[in-house]
Short mmCIF file of C-alpha atoms and ligand atoms in Angstrom, two decimals:
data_model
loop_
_atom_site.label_atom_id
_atom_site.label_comp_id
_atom_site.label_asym_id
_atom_site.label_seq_id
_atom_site.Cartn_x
_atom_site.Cartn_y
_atom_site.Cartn_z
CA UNK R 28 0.00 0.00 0.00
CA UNK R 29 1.39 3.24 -1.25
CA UNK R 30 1.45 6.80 0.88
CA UNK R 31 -0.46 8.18 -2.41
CA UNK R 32 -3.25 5.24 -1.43
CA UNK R 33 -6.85 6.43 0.08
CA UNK R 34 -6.24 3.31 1.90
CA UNK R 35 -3.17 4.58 3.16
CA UNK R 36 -5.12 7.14 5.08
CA UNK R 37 -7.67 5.09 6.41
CA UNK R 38 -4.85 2.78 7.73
CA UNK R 39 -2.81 5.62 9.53
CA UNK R 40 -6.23 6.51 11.41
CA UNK R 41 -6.70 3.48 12.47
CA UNK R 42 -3.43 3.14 13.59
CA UNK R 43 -3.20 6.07 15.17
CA UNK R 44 -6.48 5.78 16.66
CA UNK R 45 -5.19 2.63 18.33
CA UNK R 46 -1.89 4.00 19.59
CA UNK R 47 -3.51 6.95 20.88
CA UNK R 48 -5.57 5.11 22.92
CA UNK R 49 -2.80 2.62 24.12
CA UNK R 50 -0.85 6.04 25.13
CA UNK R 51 -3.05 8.00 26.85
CA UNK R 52 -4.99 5.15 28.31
CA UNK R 53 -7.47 6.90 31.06
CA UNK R 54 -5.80 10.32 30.71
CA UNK R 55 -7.07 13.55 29.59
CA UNK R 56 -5.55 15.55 26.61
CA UNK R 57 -5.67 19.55 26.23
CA UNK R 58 -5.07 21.06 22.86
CA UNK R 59 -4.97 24.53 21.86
CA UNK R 60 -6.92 25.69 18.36
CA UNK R 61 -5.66 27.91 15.96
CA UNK R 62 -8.39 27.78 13.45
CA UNK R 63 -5.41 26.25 11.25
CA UNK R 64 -5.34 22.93 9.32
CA UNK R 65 -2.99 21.51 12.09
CA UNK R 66 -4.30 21.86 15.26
CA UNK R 67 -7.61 20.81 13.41
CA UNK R 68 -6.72 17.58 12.35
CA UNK R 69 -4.77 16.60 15.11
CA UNK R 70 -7.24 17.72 17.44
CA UNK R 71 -9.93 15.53 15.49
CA UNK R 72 -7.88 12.42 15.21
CA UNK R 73 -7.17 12.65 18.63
CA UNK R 74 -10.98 13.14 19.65
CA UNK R 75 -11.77 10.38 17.43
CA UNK R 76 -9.61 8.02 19.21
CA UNK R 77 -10.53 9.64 23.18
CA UNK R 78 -13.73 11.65 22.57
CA UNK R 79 -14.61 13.97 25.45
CA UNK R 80 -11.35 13.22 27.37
CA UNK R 81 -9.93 15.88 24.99
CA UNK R 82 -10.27 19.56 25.64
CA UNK R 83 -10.18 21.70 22.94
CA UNK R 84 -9.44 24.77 23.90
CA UNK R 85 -9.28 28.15 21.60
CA UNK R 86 -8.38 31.42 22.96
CA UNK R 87 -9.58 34.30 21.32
CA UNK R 88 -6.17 36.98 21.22
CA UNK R 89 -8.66 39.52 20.11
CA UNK R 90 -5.77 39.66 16.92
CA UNK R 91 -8.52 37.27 14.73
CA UNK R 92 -10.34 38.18 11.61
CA UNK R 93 -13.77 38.75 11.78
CA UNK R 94 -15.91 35.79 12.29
CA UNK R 95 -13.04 33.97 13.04
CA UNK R 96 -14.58 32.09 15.67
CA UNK R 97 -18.08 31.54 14.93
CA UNK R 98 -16.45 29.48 11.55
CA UNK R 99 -14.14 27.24 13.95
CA UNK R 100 -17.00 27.00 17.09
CA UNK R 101 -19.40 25.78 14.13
CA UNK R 102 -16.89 23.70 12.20
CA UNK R 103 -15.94 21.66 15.41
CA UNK R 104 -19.51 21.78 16.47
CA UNK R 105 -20.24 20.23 13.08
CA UNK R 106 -18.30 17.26 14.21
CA UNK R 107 -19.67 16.92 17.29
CA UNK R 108 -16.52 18.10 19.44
CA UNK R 109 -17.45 20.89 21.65
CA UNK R 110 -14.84 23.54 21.89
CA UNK R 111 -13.53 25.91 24.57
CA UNK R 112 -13.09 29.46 23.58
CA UNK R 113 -11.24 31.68 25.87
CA UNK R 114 -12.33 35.36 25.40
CA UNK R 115 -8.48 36.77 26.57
CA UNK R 116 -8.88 39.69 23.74
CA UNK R 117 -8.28 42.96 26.38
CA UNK R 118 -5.30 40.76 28.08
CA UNK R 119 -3.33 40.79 25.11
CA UNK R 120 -4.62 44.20 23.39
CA UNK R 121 -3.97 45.67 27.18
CA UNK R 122 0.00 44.19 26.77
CA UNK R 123 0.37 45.46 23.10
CA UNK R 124 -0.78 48.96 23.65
CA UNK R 125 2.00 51.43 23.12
CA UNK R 126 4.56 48.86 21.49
CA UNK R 127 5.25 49.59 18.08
CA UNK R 128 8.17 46.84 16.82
CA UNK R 129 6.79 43.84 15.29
CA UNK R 130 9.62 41.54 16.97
CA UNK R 131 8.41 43.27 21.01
CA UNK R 132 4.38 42.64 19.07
CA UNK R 133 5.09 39.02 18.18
CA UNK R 134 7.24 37.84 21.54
CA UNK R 135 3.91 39.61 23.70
CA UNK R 136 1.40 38.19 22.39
CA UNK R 137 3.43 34.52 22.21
CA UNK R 138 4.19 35.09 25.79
CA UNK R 139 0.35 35.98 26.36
CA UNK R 140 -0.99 33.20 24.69
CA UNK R 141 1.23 30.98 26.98
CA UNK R 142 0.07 32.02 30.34
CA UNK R 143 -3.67 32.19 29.18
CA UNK R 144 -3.34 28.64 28.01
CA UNK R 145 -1.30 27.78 30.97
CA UNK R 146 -4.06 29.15 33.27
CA UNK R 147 -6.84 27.41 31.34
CA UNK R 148 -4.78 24.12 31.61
CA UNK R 149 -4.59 24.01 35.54
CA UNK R 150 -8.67 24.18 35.49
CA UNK R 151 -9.11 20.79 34.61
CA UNK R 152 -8.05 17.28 36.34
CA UNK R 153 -6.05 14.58 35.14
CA UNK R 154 -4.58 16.42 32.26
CA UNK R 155 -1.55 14.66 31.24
CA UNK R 156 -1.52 15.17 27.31
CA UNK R 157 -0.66 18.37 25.49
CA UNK R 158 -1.52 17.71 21.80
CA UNK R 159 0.40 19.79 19.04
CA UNK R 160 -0.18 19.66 15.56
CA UNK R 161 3.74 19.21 14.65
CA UNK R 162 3.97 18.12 10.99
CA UNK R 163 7.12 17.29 9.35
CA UNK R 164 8.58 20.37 8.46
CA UNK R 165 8.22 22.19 11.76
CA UNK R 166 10.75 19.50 12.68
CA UNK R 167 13.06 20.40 10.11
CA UNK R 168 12.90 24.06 10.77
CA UNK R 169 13.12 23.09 15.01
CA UNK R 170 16.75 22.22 14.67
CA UNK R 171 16.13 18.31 13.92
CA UNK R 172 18.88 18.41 11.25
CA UNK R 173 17.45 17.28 7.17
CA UNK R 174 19.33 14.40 7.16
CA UNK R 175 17.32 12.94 10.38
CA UNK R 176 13.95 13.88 8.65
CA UNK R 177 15.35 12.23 5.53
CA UNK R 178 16.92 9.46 7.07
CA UNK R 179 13.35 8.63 8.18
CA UNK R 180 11.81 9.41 5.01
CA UNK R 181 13.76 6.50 3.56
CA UNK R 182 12.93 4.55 5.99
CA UNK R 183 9.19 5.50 5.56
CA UNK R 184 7.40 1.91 3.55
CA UNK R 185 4.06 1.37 2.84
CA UNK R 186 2.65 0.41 5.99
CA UNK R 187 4.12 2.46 8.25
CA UNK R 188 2.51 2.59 11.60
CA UNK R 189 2.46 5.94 13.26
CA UNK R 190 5.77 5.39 14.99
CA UNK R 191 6.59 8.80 16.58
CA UNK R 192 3.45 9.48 18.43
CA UNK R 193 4.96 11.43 21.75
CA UNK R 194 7.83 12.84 22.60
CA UNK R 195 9.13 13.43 25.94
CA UNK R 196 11.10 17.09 25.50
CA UNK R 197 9.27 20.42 24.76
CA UNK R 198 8.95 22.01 22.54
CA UNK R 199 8.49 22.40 18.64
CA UNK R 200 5.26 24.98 19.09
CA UNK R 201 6.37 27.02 21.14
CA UNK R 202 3.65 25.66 24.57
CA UNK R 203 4.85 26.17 28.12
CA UNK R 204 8.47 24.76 28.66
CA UNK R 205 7.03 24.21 32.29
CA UNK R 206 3.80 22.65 32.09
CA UNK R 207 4.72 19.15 32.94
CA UNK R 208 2.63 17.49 29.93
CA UNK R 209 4.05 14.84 27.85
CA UNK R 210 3.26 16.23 23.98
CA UNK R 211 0.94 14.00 21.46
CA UNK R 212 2.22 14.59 18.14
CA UNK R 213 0.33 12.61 15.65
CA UNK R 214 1.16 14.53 12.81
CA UNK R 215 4.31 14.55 13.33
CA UNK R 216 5.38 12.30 10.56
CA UNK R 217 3.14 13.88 7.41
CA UNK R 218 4.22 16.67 5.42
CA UNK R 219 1.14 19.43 4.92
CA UNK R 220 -0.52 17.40 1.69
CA UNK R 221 -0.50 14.51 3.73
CA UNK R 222 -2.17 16.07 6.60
CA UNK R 223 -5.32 17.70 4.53
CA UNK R 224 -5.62 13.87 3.31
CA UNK R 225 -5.67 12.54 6.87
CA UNK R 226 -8.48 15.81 7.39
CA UNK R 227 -10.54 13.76 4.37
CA UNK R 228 -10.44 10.73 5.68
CA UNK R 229 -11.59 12.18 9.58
CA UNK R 230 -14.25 13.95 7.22
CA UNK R 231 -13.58 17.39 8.26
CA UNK R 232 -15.43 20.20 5.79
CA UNK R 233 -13.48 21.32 2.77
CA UNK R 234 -13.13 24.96 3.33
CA UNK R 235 -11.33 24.15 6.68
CA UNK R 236 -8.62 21.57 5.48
CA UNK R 237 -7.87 24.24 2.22
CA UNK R 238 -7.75 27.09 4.27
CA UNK R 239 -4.96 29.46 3.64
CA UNK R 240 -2.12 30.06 6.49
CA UNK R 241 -2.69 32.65 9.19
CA UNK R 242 -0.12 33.87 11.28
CA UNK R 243 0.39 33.30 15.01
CA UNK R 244 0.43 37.19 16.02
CA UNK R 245 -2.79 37.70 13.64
CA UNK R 246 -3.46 40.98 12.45
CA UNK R 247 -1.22 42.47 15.01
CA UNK R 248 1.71 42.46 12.30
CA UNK R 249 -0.76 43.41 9.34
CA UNK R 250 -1.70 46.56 12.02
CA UNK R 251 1.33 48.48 11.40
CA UNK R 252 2.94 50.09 14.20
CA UNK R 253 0.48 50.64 17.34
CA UNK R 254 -2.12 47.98 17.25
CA UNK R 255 -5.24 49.57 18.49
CA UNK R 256 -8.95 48.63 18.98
CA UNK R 257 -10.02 51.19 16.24
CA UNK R 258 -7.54 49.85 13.86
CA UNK R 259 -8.17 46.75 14.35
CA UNK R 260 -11.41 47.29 13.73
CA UNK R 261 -10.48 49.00 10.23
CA UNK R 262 -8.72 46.17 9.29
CA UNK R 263 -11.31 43.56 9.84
CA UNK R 264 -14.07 45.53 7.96
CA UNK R 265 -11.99 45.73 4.66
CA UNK R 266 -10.52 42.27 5.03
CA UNK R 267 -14.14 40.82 5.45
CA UNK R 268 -14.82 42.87 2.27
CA UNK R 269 -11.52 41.60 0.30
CA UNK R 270 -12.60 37.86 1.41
CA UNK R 271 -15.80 38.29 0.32
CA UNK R 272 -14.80 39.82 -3.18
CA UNK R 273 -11.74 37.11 -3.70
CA UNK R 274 -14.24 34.34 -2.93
CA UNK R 275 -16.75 35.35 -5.19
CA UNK R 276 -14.45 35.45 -7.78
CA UNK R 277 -13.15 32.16 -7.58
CA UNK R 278 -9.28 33.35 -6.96
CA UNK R 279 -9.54 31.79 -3.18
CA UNK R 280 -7.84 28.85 -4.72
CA UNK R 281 -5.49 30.39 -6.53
CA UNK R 282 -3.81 32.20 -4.06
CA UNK R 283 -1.29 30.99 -1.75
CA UNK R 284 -2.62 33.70 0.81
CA UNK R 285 -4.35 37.04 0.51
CA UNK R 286 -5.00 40.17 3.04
CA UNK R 287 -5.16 43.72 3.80
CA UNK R 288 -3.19 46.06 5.61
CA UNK R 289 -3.19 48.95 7.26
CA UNK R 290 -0.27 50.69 7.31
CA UNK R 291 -1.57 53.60 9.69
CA UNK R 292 -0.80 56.19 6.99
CA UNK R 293 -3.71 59.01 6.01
CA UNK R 294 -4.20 60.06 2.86
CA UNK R 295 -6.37 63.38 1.83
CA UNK R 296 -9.65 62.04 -0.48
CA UNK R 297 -13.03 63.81 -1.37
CA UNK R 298 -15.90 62.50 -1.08
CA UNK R 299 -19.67 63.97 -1.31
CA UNK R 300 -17.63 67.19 -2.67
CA UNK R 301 -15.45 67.62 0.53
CA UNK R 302 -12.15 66.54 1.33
CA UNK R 303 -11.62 63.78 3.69
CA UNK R 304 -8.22 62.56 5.71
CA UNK R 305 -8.81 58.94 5.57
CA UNK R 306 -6.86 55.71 6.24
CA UNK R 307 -4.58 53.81 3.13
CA UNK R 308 -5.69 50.14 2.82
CA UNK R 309 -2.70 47.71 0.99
CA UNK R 310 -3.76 44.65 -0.75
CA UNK R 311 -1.57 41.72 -0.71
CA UNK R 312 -2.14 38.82 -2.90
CA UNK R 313 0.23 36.24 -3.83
CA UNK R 314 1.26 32.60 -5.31
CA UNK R 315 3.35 30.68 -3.70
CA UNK R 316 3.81 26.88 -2.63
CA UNK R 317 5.61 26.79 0.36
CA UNK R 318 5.84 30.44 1.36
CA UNK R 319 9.53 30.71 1.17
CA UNK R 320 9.44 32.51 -1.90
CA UNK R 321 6.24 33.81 -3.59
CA UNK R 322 4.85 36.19 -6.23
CA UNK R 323 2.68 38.57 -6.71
CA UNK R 324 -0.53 37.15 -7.93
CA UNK R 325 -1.73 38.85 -11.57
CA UNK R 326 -5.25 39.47 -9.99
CA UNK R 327 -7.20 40.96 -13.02
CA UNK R 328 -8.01 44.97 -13.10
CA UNK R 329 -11.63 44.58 -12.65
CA UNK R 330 -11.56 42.64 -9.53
CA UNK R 331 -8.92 45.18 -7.84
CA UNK R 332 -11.17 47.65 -9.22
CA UNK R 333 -14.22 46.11 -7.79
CA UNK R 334 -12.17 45.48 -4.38
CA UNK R 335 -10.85 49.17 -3.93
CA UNK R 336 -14.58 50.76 -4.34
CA UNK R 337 -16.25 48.34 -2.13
CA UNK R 338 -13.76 48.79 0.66
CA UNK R 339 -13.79 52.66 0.43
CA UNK R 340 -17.95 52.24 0.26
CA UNK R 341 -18.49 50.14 3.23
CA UNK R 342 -15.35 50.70 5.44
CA UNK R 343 -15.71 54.72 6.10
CA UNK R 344 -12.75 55.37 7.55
CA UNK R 345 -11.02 53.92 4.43
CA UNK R 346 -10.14 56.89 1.34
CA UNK R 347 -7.25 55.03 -0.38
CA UNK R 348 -6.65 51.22 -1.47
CA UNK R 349 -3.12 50.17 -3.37
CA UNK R 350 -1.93 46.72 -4.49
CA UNK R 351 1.60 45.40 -3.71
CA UNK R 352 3.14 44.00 -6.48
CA UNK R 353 6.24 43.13 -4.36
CA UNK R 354 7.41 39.30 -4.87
CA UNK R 355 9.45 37.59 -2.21
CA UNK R 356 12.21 37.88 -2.43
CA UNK R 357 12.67 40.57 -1.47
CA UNK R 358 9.71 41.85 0.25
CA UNK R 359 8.39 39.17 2.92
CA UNK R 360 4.56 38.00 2.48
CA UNK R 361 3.76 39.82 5.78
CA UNK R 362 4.58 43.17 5.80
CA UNK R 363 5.75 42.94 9.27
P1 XMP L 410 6.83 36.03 5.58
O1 XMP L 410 6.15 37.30 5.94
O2 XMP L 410 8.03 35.77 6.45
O3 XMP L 410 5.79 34.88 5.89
O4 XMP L 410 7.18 35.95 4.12
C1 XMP L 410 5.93 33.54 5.50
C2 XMP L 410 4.70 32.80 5.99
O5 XMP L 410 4.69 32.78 7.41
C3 XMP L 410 3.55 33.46 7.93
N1 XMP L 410 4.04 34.24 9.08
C4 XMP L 410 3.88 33.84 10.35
N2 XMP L 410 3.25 32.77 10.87
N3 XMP L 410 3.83 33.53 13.04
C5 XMP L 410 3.21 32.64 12.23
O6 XMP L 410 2.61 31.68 12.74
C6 XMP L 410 4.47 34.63 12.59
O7 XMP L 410 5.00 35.42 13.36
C7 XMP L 410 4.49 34.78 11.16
N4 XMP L 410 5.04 35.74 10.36
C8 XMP L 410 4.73 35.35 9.08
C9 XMP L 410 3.03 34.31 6.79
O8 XMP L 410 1.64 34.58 6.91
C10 XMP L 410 3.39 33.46 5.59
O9 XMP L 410 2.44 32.41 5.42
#
């Protein structure tokens, strides 16, 4: 039986499902949800091998798009695993006020999400699992050198049993260093493809195993500078407005990941014959297959067209939209 097999996949959750069970025996697990492809799966296979002795938890950063949550409560919901969200939004947006350098942004809100998840951890009994959704090639870029990872590819045959399942240090994901947890790492062994295959076979919903990525630090480093509640708020209302447009168009599948920005710069406008002082919205679309390089995707005139008047029209605070036609190298596909 091949890795390219359906069969394949129905095997490794079987397996899995088996060894998870032999592992954790009468223990509870706690995962933390992203909303990414990941954490989903793992959290599902997991779930399908312990049910309700996993606890799913999801903490809201207050950094997500706009109905961010509602999709993953009602995705989960959908699959009859009933998920935690932790509403931490004024924690973190308390911590980030005032800092403006995305490096100080991004190690505050990874140090927030720790101790929220940390404090949501010691509420329940008998936890003695943390699940991560490691995949392959956060290994590679941990430190485990290539030549491990492809020493173990060759070694990978047809039948493979899900061999790795825990590992006793921290910490690929960045979790608490301190919680004593053992980690459950089913994933660990697939590469990305692999994983959206194993989401088929669990029978998660299409639109969440082909989501694009998200970052960690959310639209805290698409917030330029100062991340504020009224920016964010900016922000959300034109992206909800670009994902609606892309969508409609059919491009969602083209793109390796699209968003706005708002670079906190005003620009003068007029509008209903007066001038206005108004925010500058950037549009980032590009094409890429692994994000390490990427280009800037040829979205046709009359979508950015359509974009750039329904964003000034329903986001008011918004007199100005431009397209980046940076690739990567050497612009990055975040702007922070
Ligand atoms: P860049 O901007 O470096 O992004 O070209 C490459 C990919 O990584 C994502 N990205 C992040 N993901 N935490 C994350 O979890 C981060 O701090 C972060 N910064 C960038 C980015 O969205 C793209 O997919």
């Amino acid at each position: 039986m091949a890795q390219g097999d359906r069969e394949w996949y129905t095997q490794f959750v079987c397996d899995s499902v088996a060894r998870i069970r032999e592992i954790t025996g009468s223990a509870r697990a706690i995962v933390g949800i992203s909303g990414g492809v990941d954490s989903t799966v793992a959290a599902v296979l997991v779930h399908r091998a312990i049910g309700g002795k996993l606890i799913p938890v999801m903490i809201d950063n207050g950094l997500l798009r706009e109905g961010e949550i509602d999709f993953v409560v009602s995705s989960f919901e959908g699959l009859g695993i009933d998920l935690r969200v932790v509403d931490a939004s004024s924690r973190f947006l308390a911590r980030l006020a005032g800092v403006r350098d995305p490096e100080a942004k991004r190690k505050i809100i990874g140090e927030e999400f720790i101790r929220v998840f940390e404090e949501e951890a010691a509420k329940y009994q008998d936890v003695r699992f943390l699940v991560q959704g490691t995949i392959r090639s956060d290994v590679v870029e941990s430190g485990t050198s290539v030549e491990d990872v492809e020493e173990d590819a060759k070694q990978d045959t047809g039948d493979q049993r899900p061999a790795q399942l825990v590992k006793s240090h921290h910490n690929v994901g960045g979790l608490p260093e301190q919680m004593d947890l053992e980690l459950l790492e089913p994933l660990r062994d697939l590469y990305k493809e692999q994983v959206r295959l194993v989401g088929e076979e669990l029978g998660l919903p299409k639109p969440l195993i082909y989501r694009h990525p998200f970052p960690g630090p959310g639209l805290a480093v698409r917030v330029l500078g100062e991340v504020t509640q009224e920016k964010l708020d900016i922000l959300r209302k034109a992206q909800a407005v670009l994902d609606r447009e892309i969508i409609k168009s059919g491009w969602y599948d083209r793109l390796w990941q699209y968003f706005c920005v708002l670079p906190d710069v005003r620009t003068v406008g007029v509008k209903e014959g007066g001038r206005t002082c108004g925010h500058l919205v950037a549009i980032r679309a590009v094409l890429s297959s692994d994000a390490m390089i990427a280009k800037w995707a040829p979205i046709p005139h009359d979508l950015l067209d359509r974009i750039a008047l329904k964003i000034t029209e329903e986001v008011p605070q918004v007199n100005r939209v431009v397209y980046d036609i940076t690739s990567k190298p050497p612009g990055t596909i975040e702007w922070e």
